[in-house]
Short mmCIF file of C-alpha atoms and ligand atoms in Angstrom, two decimals:
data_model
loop_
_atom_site.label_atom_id
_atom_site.label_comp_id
_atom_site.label_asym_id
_atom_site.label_seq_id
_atom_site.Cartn_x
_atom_site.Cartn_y
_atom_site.Cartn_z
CA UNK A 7 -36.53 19.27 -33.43
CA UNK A 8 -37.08 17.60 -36.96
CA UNK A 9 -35.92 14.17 -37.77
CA UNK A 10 -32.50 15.16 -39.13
CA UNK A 11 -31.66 16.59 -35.95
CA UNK A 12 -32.61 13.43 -34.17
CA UNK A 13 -30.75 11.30 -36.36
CA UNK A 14 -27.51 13.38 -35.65
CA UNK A 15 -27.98 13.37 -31.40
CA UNK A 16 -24.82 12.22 -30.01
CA UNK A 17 -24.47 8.57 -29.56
CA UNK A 18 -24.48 7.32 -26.12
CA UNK A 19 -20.96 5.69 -26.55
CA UNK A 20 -19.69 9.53 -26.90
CA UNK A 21 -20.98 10.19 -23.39
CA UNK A 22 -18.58 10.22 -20.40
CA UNK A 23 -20.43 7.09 -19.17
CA UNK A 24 -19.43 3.14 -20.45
CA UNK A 25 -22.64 1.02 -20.01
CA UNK A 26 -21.47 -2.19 -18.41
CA UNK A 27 -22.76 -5.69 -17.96
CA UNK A 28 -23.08 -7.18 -14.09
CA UNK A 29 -21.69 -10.46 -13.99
CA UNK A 30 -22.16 -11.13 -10.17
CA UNK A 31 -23.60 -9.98 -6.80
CA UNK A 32 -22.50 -11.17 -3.54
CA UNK A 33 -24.45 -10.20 -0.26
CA UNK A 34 -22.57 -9.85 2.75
CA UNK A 35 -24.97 -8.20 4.86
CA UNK A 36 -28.50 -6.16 5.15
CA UNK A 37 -25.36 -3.41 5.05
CA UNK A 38 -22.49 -4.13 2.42
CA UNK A 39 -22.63 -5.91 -0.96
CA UNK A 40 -20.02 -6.71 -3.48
CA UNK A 41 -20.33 -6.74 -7.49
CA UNK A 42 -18.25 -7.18 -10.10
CA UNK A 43 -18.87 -5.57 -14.21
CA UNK A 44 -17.19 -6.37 -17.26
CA UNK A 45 -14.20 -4.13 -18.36
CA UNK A 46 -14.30 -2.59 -21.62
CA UNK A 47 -10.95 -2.90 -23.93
CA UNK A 48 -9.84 0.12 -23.12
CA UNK A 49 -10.22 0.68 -19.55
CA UNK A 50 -6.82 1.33 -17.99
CA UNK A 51 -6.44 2.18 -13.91
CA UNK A 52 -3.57 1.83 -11.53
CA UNK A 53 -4.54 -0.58 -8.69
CA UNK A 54 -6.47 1.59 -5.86
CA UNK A 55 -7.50 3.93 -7.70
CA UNK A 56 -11.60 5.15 -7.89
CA UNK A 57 -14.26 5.33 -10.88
CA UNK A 58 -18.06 6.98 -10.93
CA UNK A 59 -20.15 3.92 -10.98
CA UNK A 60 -24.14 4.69 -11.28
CA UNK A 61 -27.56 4.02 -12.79
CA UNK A 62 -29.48 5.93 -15.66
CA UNK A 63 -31.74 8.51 -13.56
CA UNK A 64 -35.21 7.72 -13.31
CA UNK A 65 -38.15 9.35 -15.38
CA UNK A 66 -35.51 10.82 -17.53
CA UNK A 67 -33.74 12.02 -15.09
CA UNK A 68 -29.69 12.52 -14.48
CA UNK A 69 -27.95 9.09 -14.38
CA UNK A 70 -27.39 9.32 -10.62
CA UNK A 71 -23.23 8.48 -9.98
CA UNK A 72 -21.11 8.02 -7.00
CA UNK A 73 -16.77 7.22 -6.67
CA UNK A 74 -16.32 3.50 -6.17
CA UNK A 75 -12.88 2.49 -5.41
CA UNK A 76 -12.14 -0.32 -7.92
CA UNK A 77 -11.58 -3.57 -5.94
CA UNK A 78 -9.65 -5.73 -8.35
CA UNK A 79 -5.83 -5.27 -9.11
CA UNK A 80 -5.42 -3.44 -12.40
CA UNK A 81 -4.48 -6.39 -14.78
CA UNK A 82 -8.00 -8.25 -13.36
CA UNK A 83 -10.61 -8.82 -16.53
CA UNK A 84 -13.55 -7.89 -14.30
CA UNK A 85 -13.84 -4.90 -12.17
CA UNK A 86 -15.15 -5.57 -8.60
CA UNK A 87 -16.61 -3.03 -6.45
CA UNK A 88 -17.61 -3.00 -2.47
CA UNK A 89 -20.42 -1.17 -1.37
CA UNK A 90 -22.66 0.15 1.28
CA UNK A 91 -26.59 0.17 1.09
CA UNK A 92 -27.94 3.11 2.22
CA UNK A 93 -31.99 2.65 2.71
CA UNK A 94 -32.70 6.39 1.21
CA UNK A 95 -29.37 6.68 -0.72
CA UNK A 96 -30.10 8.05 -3.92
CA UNK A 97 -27.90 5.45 -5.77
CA UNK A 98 -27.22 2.72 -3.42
CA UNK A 99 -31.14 1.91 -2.56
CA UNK A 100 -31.29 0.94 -6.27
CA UNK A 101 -27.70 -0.61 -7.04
CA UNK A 102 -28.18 -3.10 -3.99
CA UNK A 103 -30.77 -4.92 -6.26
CA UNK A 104 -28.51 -5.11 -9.45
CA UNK A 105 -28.59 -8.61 -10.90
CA UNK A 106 -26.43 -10.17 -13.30
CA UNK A 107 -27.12 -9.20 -16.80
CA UNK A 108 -28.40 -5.94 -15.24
CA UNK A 109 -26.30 -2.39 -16.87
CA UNK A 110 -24.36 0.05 -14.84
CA UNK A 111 -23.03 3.26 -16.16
CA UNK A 112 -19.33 3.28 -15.23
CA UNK A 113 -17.01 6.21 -15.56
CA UNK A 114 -14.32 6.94 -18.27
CA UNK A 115 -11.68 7.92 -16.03
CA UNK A 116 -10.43 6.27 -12.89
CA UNK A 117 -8.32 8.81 -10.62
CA UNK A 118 -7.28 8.64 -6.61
CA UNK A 119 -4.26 8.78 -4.46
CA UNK A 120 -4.11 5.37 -3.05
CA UNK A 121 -1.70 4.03 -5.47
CA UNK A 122 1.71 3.02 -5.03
CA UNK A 123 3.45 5.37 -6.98
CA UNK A 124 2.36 8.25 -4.70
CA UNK A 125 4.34 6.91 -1.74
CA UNK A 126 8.30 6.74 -0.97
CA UNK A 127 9.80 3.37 -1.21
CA UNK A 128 9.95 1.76 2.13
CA UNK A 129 10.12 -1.51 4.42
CA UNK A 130 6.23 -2.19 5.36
CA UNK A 131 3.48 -1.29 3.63
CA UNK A 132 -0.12 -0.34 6.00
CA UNK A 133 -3.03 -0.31 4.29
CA UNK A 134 -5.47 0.75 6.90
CA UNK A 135 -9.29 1.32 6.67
CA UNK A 136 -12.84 0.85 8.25
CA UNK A 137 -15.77 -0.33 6.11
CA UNK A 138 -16.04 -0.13 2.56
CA UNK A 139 -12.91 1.13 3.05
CA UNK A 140 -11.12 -1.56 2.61
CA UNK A 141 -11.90 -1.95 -1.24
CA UNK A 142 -8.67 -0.20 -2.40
CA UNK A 143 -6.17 -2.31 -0.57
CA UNK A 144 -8.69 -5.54 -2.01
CA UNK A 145 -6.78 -3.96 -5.59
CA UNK A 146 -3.50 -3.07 -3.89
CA UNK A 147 -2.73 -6.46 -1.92
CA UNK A 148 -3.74 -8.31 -5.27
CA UNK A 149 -0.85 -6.41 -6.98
CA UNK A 150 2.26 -8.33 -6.90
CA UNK A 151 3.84 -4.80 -7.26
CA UNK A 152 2.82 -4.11 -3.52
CA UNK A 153 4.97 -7.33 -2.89
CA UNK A 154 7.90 -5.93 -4.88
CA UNK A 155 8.12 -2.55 -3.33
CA UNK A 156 7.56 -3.67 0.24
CA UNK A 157 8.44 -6.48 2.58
CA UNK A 158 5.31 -6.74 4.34
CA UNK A 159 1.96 -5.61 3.51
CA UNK A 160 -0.63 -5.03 6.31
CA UNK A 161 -4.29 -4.86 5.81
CA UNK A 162 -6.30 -3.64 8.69
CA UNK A 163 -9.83 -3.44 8.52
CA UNK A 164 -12.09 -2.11 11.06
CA UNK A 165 -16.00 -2.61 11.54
CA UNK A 166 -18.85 -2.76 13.85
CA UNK A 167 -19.45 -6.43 13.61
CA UNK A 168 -17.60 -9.47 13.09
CA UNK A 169 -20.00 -10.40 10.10
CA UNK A 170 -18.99 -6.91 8.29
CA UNK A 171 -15.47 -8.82 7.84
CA UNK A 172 -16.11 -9.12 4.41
CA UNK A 173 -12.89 -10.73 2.58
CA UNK A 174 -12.12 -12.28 5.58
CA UNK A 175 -11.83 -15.76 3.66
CA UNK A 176 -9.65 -14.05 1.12
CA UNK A 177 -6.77 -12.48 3.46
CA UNK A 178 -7.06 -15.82 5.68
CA UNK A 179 -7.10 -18.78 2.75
CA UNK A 180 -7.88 -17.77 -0.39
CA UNK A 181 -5.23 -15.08 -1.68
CA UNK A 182 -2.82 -18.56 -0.66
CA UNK A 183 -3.90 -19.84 -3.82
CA UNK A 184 -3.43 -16.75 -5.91
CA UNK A 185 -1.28 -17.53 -9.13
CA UNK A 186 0.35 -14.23 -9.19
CA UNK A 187 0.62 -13.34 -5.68
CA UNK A 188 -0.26 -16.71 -3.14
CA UNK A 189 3.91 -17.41 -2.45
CA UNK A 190 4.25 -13.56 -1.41
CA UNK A 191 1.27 -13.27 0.52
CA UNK A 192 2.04 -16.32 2.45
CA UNK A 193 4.85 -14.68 3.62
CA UNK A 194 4.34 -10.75 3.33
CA UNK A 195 1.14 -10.01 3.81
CA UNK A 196 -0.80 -9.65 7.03
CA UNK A 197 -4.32 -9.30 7.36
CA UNK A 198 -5.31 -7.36 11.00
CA UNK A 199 -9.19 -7.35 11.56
CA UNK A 200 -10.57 -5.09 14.47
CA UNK A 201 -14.25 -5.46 15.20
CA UNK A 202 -15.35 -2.57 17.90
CA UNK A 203 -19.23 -3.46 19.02
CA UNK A 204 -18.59 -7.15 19.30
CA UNK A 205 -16.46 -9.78 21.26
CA UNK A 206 -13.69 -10.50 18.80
CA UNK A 207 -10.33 -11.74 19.28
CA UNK A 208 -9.20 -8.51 18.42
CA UNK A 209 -11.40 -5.83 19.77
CA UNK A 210 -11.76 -1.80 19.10
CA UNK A 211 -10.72 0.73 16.99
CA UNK A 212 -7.06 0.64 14.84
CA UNK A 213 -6.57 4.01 16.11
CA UNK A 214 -6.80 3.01 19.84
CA UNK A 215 -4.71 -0.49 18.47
CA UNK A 216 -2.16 1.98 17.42
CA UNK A 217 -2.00 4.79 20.12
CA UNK A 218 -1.53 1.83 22.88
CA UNK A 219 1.08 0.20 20.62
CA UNK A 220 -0.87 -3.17 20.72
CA UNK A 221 -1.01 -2.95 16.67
CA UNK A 222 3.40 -2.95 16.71
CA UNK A 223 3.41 -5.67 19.42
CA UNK A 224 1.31 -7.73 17.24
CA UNK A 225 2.94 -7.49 14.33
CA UNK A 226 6.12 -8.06 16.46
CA UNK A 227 7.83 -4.52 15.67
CA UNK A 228 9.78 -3.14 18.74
CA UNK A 229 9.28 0.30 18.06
CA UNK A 230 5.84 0.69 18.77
CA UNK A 231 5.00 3.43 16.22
CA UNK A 232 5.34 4.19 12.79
CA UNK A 233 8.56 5.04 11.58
CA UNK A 234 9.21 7.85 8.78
CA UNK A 235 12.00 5.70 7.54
CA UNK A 236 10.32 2.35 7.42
CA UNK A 237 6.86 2.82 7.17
CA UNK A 238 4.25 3.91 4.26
CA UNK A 239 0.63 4.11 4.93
CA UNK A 240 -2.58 4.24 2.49
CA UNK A 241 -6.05 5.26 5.01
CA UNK A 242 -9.20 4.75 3.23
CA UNK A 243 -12.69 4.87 5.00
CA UNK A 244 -14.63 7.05 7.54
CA UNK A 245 -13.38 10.81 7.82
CA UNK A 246 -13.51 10.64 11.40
CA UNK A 247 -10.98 7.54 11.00
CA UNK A 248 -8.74 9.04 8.26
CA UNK A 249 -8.52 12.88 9.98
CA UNK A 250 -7.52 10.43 13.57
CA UNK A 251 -4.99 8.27 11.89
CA UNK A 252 -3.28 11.21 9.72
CA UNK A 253 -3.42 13.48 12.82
CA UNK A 254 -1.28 10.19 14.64
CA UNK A 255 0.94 9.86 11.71
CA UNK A 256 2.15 13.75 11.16
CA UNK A 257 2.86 13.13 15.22
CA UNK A 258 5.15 10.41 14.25
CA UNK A 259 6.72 12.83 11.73
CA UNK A 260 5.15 11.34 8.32
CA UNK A 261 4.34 13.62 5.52
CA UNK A 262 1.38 12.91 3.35
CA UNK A 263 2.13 12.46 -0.25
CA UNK A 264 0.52 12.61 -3.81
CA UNK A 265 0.55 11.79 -7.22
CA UNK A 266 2.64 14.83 -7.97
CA UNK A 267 4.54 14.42 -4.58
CA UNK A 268 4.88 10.92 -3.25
CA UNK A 269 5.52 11.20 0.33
CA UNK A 270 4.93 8.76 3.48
CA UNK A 271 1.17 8.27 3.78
CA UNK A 272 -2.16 9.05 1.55
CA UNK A 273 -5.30 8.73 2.20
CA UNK A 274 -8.95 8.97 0.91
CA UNK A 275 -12.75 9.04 2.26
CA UNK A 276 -14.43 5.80 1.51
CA UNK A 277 -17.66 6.43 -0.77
CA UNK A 278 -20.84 6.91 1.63
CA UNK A 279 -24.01 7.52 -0.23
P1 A2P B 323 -17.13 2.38 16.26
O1 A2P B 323 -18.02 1.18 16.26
O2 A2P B 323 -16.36 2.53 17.53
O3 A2P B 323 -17.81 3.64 15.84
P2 A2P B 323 -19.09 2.52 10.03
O4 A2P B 323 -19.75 1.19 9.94
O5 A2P B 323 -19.86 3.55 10.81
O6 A2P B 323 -18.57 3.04 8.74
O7 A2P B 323 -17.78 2.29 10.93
C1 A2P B 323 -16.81 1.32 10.57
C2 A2P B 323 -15.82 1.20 11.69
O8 A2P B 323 -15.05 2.41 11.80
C3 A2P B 323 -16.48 0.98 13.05
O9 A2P B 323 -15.89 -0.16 13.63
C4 A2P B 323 -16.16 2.25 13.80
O10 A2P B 323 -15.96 2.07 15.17
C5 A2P B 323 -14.86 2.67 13.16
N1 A2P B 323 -14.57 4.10 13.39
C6 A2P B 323 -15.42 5.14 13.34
N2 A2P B 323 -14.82 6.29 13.60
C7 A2P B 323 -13.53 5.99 13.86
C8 A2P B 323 -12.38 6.75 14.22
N3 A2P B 323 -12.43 8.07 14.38
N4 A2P B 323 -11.22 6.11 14.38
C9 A2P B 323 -11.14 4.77 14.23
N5 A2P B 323 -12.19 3.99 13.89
C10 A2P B 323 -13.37 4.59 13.71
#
């Protein structure tokens, strides 16, 4: 290749990948880290939806990517992430030790399901996941859209341990204080923590919560399932959890929606790698 040639190699801004800047890192565990990048200009998403977030290979290799749901509401100026570590993961072994100023290559177009529009208009609003899961519904129950559309907006969150709660100060105090959405989440929005391999006040898995009815009594609804009428639901975490919860909901007579279709529940696997 001479010179000229060189000289006229694509630019890396033409590639599929923004390079962004890390402007914070927050540990929560050995297990699960949160960090937050600037957002270029033109960067548009709907609140829940995902983005390929990675690292230039190594050696000149591939730039090794993964689908991170985007954590912040879609009018935020950052964009926030949740994420696993994974020992031997090919990208989370090295993003666990970003540090601001470090570069990440994000994505040029955010997709998913777990948006708003893709689900019927209804009374209550479940956003229910395990794990990293929950970083979606961090986006959708900072929208003040969620507020609009629904009367209550419920944010379960499963994990092993209580100290995997991460957020917890959020849903319990913080999101008070929010100047978009603090009035309606003091009065919509509930935030339902299960821990299963731990004394907690509320112990076990949602799915058990929900097949014994505990998870209606709680929230004071007399039913003691979902309703097709009433109810919309967004699942995002393990499979195991999502293919349990959907099989519960089609029993109750929901219909899973889309984008193209919105319907009464969606749902999508949290990023593992
Ligand atoms: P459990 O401790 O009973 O396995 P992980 O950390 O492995 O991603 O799991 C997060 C949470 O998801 C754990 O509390 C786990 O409970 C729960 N979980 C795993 N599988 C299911 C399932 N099929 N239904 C409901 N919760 C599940």
């Amino acid at each position: 290749m001479d010179s000229a040639a060189v000289a006229s190699a694509p630019p890396a801004a033409n590639s599929a990948f923004n390079t962004e800047t890390v402007l914070w890192v927050k540990h929560w565990t050995d297990r699960l880290f949160s960090f937050a990048i600037t957002r270029p200009a033109s960067f548009r998403f709907r609140s829940g939806e995902f983005v390929m977030i990675g690292l230039p290979g190594l050696d000149g290799a591939k730039p090794v990517l993964r689908a991170y749901s985007i954590a912040s509401p879609h009018f935020a100026e950052e964009l926030e992430f949740l994420s696993i570590k994974v020992e031997d993961g090919p990208l989370t072994s090295r993003l666990q030790h970003i540090k601001p100023g470090d570069q990440v290559l994000m994505g040029k177009k955010p997709t998913g399901t777990l948006v708003l529009d893709a689900l019927k208009p209804g009374k209550r609003l479940f956003l229910i996941s395990t794990g990293t899961g929950l970083a979606p519904f961090l986006s959708v129950a900072r929208d003040p859209d969620a507020f609009e559309r629904f009367g209550q907006v419920i944010v379960t969150h499963t994990v092993r341990d209580v100290k995997e709660l991460a957020y917890r100060d959020l849903f319990t105090a913080e999101i008070h204080d929010d100047p978009l959405v603090g009035d309606q989440a003091k009065v919509q929005l509930v935030y339902y923590p299960t821990v299963t391999r731990e004394a907690f006040e509320r112990a076990g898995r949602i799915t058990t919560r929900i097949e014994s009815g505990d998870l209606f009594r709680d929230l004071g609804l007399e039913a003691g399932k979902f309703h097709p009428d009433e109810d919309r639901i967004m699942l995002c975490g393990s499979m195991a959890m999502i293919k349990d919860v959907a099989a519960l909901l089609e029993a109750h007579g929901l219909v899973e929606g889309s984008n193209a279709e919105p319907g009464d529940f969606v749902l999508e696997r949290a990023f593992v790698g």
